[in-house]
Coordinates of C-alpha atoms in Angstrom, one line a residue:
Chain A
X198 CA 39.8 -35.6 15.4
X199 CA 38.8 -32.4 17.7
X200 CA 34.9 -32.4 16.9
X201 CA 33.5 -29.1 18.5
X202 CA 29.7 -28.4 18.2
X203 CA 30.8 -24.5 18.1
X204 CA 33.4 -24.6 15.9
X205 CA 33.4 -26.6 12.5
X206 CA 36.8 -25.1 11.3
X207 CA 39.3 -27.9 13.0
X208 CA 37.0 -30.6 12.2
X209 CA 36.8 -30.2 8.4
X210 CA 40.4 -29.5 8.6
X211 CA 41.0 -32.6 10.4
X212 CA 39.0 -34.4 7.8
X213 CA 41.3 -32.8 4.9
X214 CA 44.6 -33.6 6.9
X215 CA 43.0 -37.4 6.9
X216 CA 42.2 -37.0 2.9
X217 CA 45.7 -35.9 1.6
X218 CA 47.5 -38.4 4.0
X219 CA 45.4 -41.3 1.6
X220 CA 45.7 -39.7 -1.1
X221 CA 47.3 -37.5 -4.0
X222 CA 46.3 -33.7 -3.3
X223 CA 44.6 -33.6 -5.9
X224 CA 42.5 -36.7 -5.5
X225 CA 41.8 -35.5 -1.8
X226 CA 40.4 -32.6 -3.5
X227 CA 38.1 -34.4 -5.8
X228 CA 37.0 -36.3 -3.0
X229 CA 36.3 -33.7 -0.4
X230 CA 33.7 -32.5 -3.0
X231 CA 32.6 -35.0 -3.8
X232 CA 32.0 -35.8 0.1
X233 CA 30.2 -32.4 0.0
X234 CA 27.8 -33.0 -2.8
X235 CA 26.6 -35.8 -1.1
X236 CA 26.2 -34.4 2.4
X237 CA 24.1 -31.5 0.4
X238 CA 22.0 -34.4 -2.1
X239 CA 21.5 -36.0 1.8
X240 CA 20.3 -32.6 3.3
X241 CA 18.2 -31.4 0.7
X242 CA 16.3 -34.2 0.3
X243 CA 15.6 -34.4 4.0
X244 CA 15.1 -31.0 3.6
X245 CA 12.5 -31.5 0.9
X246 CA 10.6 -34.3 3.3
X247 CA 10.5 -32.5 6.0
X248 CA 9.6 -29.3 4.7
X249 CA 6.8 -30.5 2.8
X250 CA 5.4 -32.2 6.1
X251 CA 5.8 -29.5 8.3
X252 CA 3.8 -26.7 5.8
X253 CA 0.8 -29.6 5.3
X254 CA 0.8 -29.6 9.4
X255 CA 1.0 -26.3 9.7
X256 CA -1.2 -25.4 7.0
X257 CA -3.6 -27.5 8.6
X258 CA -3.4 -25.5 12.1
X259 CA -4.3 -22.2 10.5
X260 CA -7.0 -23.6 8.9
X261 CA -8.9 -25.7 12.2
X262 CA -7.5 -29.0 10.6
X263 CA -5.1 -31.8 11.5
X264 CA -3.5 -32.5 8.4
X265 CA -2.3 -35.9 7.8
X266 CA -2.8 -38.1 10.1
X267 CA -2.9 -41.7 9.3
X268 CA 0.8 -42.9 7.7
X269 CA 2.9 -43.0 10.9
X270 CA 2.8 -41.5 13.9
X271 CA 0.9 -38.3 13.3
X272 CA 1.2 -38.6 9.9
X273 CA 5.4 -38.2 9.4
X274 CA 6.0 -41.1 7.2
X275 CA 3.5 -39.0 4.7
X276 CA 5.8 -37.4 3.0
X277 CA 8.1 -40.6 2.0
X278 CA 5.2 -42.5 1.3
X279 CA 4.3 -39.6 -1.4
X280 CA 8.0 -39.7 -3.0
X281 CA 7.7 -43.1 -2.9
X282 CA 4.4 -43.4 -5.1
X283 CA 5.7 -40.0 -7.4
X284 CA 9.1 -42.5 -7.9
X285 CA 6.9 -45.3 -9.5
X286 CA 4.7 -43.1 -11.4
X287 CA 5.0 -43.2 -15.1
X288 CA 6.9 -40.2 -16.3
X289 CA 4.4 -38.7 -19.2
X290 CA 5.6 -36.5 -21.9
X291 CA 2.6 -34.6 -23.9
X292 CA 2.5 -34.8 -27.6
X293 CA 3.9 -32.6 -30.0
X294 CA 6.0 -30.6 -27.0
X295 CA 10.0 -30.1 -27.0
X296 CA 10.9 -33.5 -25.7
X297 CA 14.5 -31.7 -24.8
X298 CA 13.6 -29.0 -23.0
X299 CA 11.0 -30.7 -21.1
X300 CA 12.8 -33.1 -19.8
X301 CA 15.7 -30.5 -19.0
X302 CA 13.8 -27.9 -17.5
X303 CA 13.0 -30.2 -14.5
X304 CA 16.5 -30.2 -13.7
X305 CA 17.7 -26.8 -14.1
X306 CA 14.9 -26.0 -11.7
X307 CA 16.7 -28.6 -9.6
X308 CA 20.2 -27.1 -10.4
X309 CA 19.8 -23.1 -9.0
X310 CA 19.0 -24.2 -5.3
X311 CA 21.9 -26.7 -5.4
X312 CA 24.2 -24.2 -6.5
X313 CA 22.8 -21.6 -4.0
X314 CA 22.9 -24.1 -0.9
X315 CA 26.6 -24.4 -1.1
X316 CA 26.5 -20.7 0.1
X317 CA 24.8 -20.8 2.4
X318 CA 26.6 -20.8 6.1
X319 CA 25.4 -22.9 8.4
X320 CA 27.8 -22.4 11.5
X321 CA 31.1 -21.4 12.0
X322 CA 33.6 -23.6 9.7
X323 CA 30.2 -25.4 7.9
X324 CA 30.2 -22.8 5.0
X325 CA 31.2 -24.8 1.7
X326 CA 31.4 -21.6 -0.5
X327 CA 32.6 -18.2 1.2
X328 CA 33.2 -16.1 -1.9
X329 CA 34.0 -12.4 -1.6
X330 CA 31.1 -12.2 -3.6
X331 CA 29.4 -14.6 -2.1
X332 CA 25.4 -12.4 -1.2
X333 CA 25.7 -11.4 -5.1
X334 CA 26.5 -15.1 -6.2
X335 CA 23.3 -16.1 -4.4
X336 CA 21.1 -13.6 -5.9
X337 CA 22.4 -14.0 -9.4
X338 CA 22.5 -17.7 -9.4
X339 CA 18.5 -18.1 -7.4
X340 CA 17.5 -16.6 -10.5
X341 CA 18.6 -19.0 -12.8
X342 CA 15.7 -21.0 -11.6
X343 CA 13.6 -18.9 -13.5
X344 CA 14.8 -19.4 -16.9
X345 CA 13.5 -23.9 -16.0
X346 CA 10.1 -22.4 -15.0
X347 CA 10.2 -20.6 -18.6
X348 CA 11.5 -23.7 -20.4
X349 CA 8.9 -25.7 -18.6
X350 CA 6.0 -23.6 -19.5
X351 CA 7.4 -23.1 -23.2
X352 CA 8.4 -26.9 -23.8
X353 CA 5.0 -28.4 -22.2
X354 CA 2.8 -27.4 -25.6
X355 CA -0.2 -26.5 -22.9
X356 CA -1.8 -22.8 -22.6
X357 CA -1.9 -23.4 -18.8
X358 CA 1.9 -23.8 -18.7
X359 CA 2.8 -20.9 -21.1
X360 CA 0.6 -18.2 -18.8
X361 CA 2.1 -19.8 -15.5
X362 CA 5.7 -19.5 -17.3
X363 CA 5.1 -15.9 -18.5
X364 CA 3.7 -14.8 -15.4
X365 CA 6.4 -16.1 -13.1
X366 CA 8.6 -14.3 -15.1
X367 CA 7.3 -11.4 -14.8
X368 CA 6.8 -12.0 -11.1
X369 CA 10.6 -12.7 -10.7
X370 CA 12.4 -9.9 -13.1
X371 CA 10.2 -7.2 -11.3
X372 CA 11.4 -8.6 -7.5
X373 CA 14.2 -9.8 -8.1
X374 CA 15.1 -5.8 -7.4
X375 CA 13.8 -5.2 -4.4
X376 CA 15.1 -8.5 -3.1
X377 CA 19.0 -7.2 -3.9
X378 CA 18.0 -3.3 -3.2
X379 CA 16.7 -4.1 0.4
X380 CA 19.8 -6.5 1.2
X381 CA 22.2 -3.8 -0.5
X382 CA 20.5 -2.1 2.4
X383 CA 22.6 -4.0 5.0
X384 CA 25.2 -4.4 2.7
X385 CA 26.2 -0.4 3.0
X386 CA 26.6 -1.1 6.8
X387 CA 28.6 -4.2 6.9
X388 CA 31.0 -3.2 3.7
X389 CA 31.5 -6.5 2.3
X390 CA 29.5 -9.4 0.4
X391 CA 31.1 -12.2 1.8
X392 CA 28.7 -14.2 3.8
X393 CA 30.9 -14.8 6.8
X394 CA 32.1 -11.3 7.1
X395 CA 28.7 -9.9 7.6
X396 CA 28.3 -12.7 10.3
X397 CA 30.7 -11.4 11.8
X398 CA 29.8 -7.9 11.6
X399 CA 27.2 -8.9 14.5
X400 CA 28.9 -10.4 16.9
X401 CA 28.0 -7.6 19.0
X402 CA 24.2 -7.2 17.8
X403 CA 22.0 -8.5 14.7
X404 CA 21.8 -5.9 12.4
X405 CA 17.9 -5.7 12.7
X406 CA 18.3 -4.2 15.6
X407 CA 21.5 -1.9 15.1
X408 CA 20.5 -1.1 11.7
X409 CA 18.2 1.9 13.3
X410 CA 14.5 1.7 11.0
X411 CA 15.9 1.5 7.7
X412 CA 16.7 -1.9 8.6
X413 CA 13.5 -2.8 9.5
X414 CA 11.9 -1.3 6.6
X415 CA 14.3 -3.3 4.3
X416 CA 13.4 -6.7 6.4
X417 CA 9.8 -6.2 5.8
X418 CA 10.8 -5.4 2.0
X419 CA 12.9 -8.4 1.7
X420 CA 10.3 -11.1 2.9
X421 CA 8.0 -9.4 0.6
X422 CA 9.5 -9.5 -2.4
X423 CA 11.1 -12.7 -1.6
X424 CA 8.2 -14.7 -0.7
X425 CA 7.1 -13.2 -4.4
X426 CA 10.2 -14.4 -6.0
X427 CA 9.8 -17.9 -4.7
X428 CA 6.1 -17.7 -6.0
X429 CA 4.8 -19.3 -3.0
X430 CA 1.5 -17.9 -1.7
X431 CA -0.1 -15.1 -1.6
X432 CA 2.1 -14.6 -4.9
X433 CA 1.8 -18.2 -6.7
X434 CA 0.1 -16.5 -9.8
X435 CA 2.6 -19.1 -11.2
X436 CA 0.6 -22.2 -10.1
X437 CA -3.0 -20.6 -9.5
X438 CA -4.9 -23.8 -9.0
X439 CA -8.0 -22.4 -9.8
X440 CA -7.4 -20.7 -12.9
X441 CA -3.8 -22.4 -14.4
X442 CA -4.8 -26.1 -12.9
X443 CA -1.2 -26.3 -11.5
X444 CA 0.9 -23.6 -13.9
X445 CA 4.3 -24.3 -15.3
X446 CA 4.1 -27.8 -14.0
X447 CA 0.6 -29.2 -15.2
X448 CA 2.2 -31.6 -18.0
X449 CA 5.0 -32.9 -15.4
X450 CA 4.3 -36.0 -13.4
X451 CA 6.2 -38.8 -11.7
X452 CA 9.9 -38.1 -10.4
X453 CA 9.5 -34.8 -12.7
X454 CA 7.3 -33.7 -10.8
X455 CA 9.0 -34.1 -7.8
X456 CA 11.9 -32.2 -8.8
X457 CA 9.9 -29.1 -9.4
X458 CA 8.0 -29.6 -5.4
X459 CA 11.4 -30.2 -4.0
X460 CA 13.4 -26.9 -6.1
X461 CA 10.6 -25.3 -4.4
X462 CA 10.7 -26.1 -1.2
X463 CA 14.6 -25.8 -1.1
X464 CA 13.8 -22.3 -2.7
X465 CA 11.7 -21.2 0.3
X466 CA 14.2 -22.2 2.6
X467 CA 17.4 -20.8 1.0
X468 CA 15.3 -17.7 1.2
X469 CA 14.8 -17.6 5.0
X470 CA 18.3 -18.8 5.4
X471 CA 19.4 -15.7 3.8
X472 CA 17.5 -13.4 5.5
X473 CA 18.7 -15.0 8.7
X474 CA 22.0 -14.4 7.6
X475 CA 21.6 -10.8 6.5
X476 CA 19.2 -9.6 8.9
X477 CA 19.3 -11.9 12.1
X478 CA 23.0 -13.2 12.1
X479 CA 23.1 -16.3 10.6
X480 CA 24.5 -18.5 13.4
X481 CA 25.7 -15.9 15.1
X482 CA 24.0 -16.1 18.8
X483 CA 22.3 -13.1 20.2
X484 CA 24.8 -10.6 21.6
X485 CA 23.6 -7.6 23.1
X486 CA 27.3 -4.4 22.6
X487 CA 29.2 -5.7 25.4
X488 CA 27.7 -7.6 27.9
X489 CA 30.2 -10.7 28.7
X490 CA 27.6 -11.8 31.0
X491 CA 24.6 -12.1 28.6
X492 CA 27.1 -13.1 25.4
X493 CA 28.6 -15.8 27.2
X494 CA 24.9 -17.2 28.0
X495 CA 23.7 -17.1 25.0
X496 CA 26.5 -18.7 23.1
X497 CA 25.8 -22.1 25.2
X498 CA 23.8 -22.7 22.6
X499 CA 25.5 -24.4 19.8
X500 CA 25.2 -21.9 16.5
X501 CA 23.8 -24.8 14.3
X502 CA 20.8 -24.6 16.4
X503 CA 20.5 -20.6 16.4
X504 CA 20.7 -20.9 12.6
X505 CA 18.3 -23.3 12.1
X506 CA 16.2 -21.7 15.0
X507 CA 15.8 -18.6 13.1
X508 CA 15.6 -20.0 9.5
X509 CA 12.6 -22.2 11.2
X510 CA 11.1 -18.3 12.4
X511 CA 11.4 -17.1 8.9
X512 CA 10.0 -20.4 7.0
X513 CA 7.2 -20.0 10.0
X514 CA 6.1 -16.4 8.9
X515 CA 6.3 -17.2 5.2
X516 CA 3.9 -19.8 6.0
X517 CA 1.8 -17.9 8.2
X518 CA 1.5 -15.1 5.1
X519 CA 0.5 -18.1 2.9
X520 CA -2.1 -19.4 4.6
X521 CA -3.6 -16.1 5.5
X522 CA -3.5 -13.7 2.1
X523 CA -5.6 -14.5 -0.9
X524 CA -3.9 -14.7 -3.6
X525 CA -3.2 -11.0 -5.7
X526 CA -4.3 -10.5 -9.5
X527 CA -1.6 -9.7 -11.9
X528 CA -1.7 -6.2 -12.9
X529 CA -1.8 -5.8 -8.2
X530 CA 1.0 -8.0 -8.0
X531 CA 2.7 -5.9 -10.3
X532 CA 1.2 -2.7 -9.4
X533 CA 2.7 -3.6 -5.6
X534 CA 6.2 -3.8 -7.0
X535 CA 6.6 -1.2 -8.9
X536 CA 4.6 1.9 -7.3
X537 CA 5.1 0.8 -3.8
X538 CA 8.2 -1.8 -3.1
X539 CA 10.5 -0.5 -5.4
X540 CA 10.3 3.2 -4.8
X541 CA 10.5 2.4 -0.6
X542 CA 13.8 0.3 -1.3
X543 CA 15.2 3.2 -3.4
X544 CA 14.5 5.7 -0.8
X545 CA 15.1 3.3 2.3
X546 CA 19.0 2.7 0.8
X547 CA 18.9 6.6 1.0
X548 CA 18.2 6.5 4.3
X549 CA 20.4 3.8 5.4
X550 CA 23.7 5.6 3.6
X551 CA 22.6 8.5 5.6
X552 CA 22.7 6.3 9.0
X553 CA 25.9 5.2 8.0
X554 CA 27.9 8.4 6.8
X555 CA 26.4 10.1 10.2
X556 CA 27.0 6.8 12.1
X557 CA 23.9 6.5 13.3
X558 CA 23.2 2.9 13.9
X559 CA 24.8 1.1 16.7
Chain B
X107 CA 0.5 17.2 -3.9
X108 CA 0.6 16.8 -0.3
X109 CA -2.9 14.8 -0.7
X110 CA -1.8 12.4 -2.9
X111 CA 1.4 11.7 -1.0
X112 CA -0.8 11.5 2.4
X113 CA -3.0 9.1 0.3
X114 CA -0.4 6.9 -1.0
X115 CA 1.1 6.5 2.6
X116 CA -2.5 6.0 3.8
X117 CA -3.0 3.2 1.4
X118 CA 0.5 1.5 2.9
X119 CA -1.1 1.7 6.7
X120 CA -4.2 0.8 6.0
X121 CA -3.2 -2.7 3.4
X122 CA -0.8 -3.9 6.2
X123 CA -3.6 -2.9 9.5
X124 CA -5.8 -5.3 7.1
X125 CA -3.0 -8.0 6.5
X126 CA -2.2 -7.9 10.2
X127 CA -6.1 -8.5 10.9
X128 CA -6.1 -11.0 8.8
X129 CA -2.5 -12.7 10.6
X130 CA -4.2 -12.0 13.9
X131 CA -6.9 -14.4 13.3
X132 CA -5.3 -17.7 11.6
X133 CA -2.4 -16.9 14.1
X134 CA -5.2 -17.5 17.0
X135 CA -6.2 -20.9 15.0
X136 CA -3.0 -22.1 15.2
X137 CA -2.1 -21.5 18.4
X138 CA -5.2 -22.5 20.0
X139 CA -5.6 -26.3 18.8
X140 CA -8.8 -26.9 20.8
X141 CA -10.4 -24.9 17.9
X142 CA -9.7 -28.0 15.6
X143 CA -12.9 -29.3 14.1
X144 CA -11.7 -32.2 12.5
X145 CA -13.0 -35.4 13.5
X146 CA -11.0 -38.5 13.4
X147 CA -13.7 -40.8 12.3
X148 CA -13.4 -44.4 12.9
X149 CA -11.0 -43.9 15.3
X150 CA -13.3 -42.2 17.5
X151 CA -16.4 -43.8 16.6
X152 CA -17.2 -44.8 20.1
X153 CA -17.3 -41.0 21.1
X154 CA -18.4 -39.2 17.9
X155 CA -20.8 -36.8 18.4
X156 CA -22.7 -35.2 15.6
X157 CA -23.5 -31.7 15.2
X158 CA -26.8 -30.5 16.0
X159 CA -27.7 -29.5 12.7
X160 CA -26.5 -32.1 10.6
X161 CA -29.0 -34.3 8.6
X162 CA -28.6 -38.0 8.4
X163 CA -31.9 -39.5 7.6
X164 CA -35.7 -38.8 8.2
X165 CA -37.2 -40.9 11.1
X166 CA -40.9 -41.0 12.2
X167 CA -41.2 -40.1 16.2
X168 CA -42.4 -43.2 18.4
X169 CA -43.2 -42.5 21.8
X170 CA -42.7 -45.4 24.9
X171 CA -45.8 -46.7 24.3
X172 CA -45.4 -47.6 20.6
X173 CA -47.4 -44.2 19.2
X174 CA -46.9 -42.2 17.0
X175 CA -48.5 -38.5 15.6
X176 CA -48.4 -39.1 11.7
X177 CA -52.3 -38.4 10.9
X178 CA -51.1 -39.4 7.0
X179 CA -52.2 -36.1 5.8
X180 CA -49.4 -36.8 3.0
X181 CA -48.1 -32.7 4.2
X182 CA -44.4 -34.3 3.7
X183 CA -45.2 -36.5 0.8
X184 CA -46.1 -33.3 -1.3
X185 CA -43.2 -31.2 0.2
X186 CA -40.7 -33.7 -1.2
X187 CA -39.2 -32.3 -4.1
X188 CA -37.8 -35.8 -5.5
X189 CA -40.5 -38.2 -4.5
X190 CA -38.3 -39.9 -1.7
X191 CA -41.8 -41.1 0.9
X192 CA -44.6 -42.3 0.0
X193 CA -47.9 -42.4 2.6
X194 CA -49.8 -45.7 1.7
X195 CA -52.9 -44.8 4.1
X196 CA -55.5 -47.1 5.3
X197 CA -59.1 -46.4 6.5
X198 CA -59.8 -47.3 10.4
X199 CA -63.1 -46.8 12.6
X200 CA -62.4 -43.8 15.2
X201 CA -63.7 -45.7 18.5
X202 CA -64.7 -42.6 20.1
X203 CA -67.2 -41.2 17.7
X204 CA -67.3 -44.2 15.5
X205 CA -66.8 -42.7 11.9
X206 CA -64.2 -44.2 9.9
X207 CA -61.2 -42.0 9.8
X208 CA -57.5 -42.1 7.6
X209 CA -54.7 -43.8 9.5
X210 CA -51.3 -44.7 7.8
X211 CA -50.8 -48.1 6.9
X212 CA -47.0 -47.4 5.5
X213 CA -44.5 -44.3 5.9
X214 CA -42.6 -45.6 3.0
X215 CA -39.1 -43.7 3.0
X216 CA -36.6 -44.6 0.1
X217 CA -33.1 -43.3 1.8
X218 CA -31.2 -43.4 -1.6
X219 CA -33.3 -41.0 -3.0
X220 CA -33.2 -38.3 0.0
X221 CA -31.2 -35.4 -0.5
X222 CA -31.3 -34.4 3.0
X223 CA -33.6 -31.2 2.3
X224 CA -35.5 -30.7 5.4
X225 CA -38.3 -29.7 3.5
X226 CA -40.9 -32.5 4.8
X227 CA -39.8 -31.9 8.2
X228 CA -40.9 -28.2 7.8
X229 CA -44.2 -29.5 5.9
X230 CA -44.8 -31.5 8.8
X231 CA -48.6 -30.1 10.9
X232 CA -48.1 -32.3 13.7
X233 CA -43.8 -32.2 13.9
X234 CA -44.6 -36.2 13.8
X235 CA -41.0 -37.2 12.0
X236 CA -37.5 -35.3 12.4
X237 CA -34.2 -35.7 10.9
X238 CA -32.2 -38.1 13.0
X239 CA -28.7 -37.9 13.3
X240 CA -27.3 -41.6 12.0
X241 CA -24.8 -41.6 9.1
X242 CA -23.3 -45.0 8.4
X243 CA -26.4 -46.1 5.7
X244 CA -23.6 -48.2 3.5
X245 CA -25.3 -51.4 2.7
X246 CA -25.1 -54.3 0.4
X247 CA -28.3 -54.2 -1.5
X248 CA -30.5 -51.2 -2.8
X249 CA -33.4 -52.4 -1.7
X250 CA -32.7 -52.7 2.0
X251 CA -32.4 -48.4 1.8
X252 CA -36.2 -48.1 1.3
X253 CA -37.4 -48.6 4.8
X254 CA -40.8 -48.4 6.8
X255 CA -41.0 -45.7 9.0
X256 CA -43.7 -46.9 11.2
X257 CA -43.1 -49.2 13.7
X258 CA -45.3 -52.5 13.3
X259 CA -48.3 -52.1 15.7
X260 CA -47.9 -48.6 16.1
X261 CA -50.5 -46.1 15.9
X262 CA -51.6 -42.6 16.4
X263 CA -51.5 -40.6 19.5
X264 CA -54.4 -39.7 20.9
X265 CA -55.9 -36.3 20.4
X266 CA -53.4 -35.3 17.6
X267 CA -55.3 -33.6 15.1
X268 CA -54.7 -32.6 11.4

């Protein structure tokens, strides 16, 4: 086995070549995925844990607090001592609701981001899904997730549920279109929808900087609407505490519960994952044209670590919006989509074709 | 025409100068920790200082040589809106001009029912009790909350006058 922290390709090649001398092909096969599946359960569960830590910490920073403090060393084993207690808590169903759809609505919550994660790149060779299609099979499947916030709301038999529900989906079939027209956006300058192709479309500069200012225009677009679409704050109509007690999720407790915090945590980070990829890169390292000097430099550092440097960026600024905005009212959260977002995106793809039939962008 | 598009545009720069305002200031919380106000409490205990304004229960002021300038005009007594102290006061014979004159015998303060007002301090003619700054008043029995204020022995300054 050739293990290279640049370059994943030999190594997962290696580790098929190892597979199908064991076993049948088609066992090998089987087994490879199901090796993947549980290198993904692994990650987003981690993922989950220490997501949830890091917003409570940082949350805590914006607002002159500590956060927790007291389980572990600054308050890290938090987070597993919380899974830990949701896991023995007594999973209640409310009376007179659809016992079926509330019990499957947790997972198909669940099921979207695991079905998005596959697609997402992480460095070169650790991509377990490069489709053609592969930035449209992100958006279409994210927004499955939508339809278990509905069957949540509509299953629980509580008023507070059904308004979270119907508002979230409201929320998500109004940005859904800004979120595909501003990365259509940088899709008319790389000319393809596979993932790794638009990667590679950068190698010699990110396209937020070679996209000219439509780009820019469609990045601040696209962490608007998609900070909406992943009703996190200042957007979480969904969940207002103070008005819906906790939204689509009020009747859910125990492991339930969980799922719906941990979909929406993995949510929020397949989100800045993508608009690392499609804005910033992905793990592509910063390359400024042709420098050799500078571009060697900067691809020292291994790509895992540029991904994950600029996905931590991105979940950073999402936060930061979060824990600044109050939250909007419904007919402004709707009012912001459609006389403002929508009608920039439309005019901003305008733009961009017109950079790239006059070849304006580097 | 042209003023509604300048006022649409308009409304764009001004909502994000606002948002940025707004990301300006938490972003200065969190990178400047030393702004945390959190106190780790009995970690710290040692070292805790209390704020300057905060309230922890009303004490009657003693000087060094066991005095005190509550004339028991029952000012404080009146002021209090949920009957927390009580002024027992006793009658004494003034030894300068010899007529008999009202001294406390008790400063009766019942902690559990103090809400922390500031009201009787404000009442107060002669600023003879203040709010003190103690916080840990968990105890085992009720009764050990309603406490004395004066100190046994104690008695009026000199020349303090209603």
């Amino acid at each position: 086995m050739n293990f290279s922290i640049y370059d994943f390709t030999e190594f997962i090649r290696s580790i098929h070549f190892w597979l199908t001398g064991i076993f049948s092909p088609a066992l090998a096969d089987v087994i490879g995925l199901a090796i993947i599946g549980v290198c993904f359960l692994l990650f987003v569960t981690l993922l989950g844990l220490s997501l949830v830590y890091i917003e409570r910490k940082v949350a805590a920073f914006f607002q002159q607090r500590l956060g927790p403090m007291r389980v572990g060393f600054w308050g890290t084993a938090q987070t597993v001592a919380d899974i830990i207690k949701l896991i023995f808590k007594e999973p209640l169903v409310t009376k007179n609701s659809d016992k079926f759809l509330f019990n499957l609505a947790a997972f198909i919550v669940l099921i979207a981001p695991f079905m998005v994660i596959g697609a997402v790149p992480f460095a070169k060779g650790l991509h377990a899904l490069d489709f053609d299609i592969g930035l449209f099979y992100i958006t279409a499947v994210s927004s499955i997730g939508v339809t278990g916030i509905l069957l949540a709301g509509w299953s629980s038999n509580n008023k507070y549920s059904l308004i979270g529900a119907m508002r979230s989906g409201a929320q998500i079939v109004s940005y859904e279109l800004s979120v595909v027209l501003s990365l259509l956006t940088i899709v008319v300058l790389t000319g393809s929808l596979r993932l790794s192709e638009i990667i590679a479309s950068q190698s010699d500069g990110w396209w937020i900087f070679k996209g000219n200012i439509p780009a820019i225009i469609a990045f601040i677009i696209f962490i608007v609407a998609s900070t909406a679409e992943s009703n996190r704050g200042p957007f979480d109509l969904a969940e207002a505490e103070s008005e819906l007690t906790a939204g689509f999720h009020t009747e859910y407790s125990g492991i339930r519960f969980a799922f719906f915090f941990l979909a929406e945590y993995v949510n929020f980070f397949i989100i800045a994952a993508v608009g690392a990829t499609v804005f910033f890169g992905g793990w592509m390292p910063l390359h400024i044209g042709n420098i050799e000097f500078f571009n060697n430099a900067m691809d020292v550092i291994p790509p895992v670590i540029w991904f994950f440097g600029k996905v931590a960026a991105l979940l950073f600024l999402i936060m930061w919006f979060k824990w600044t905005f109050p939250r909007l009212r419904i007919d402004q959260l709707l009012t912001l989509e459609w006389k403002y977002l929508l009608p920039i995106s439309i005019v901003n793809i305008l733009l961009m074709s017109l950079v790239a039939l006059n070849g304006w962008h580097l | 025409m042209f003023k509604s598009i300048y006022k649409y545009l308009s409304d764009i720069f001004n909502g994000v100068k606002t948002l940025l305002t707004g990301m300006k200031i938490t972003g200065y919380y969190f990178f400047h920790p030393k702004e945390i106000i959190t106190q780790q409490y009995p970690e710290n205990r040692e070292t805790l200082k209390m704020f300057d304004m905060f309230r922890g229960e009303v004490v009657l002021i003693h000087d060094e040589n066991n005095e005190h300038r509550c004339t028991g005009c029952s000012a404080c007594e009146i002021a209090c809106p949920n009957g927390t102290i009580e002024i027992i006061s006793d009658k004494a014979i003034d030894p300068e001009t010899g007529k008999s004159k009202k001294v406390i015998d008790k400063f009766v303060y019942h902690l559990q029912m103090c809400t922390m007002c500031n009201l009787c301090i404000l009442a107060c003619p002669t600023d003879a009790i203040k709010m003190a700054q103690t916080f840990e008043h968990a105890v085992y029995d009720r009764s050990t909350l309603t406490k004395v204020l004066n100190k046994p022995g104690s008695k009026i300054m000199a020349g303090v006058k209603e």
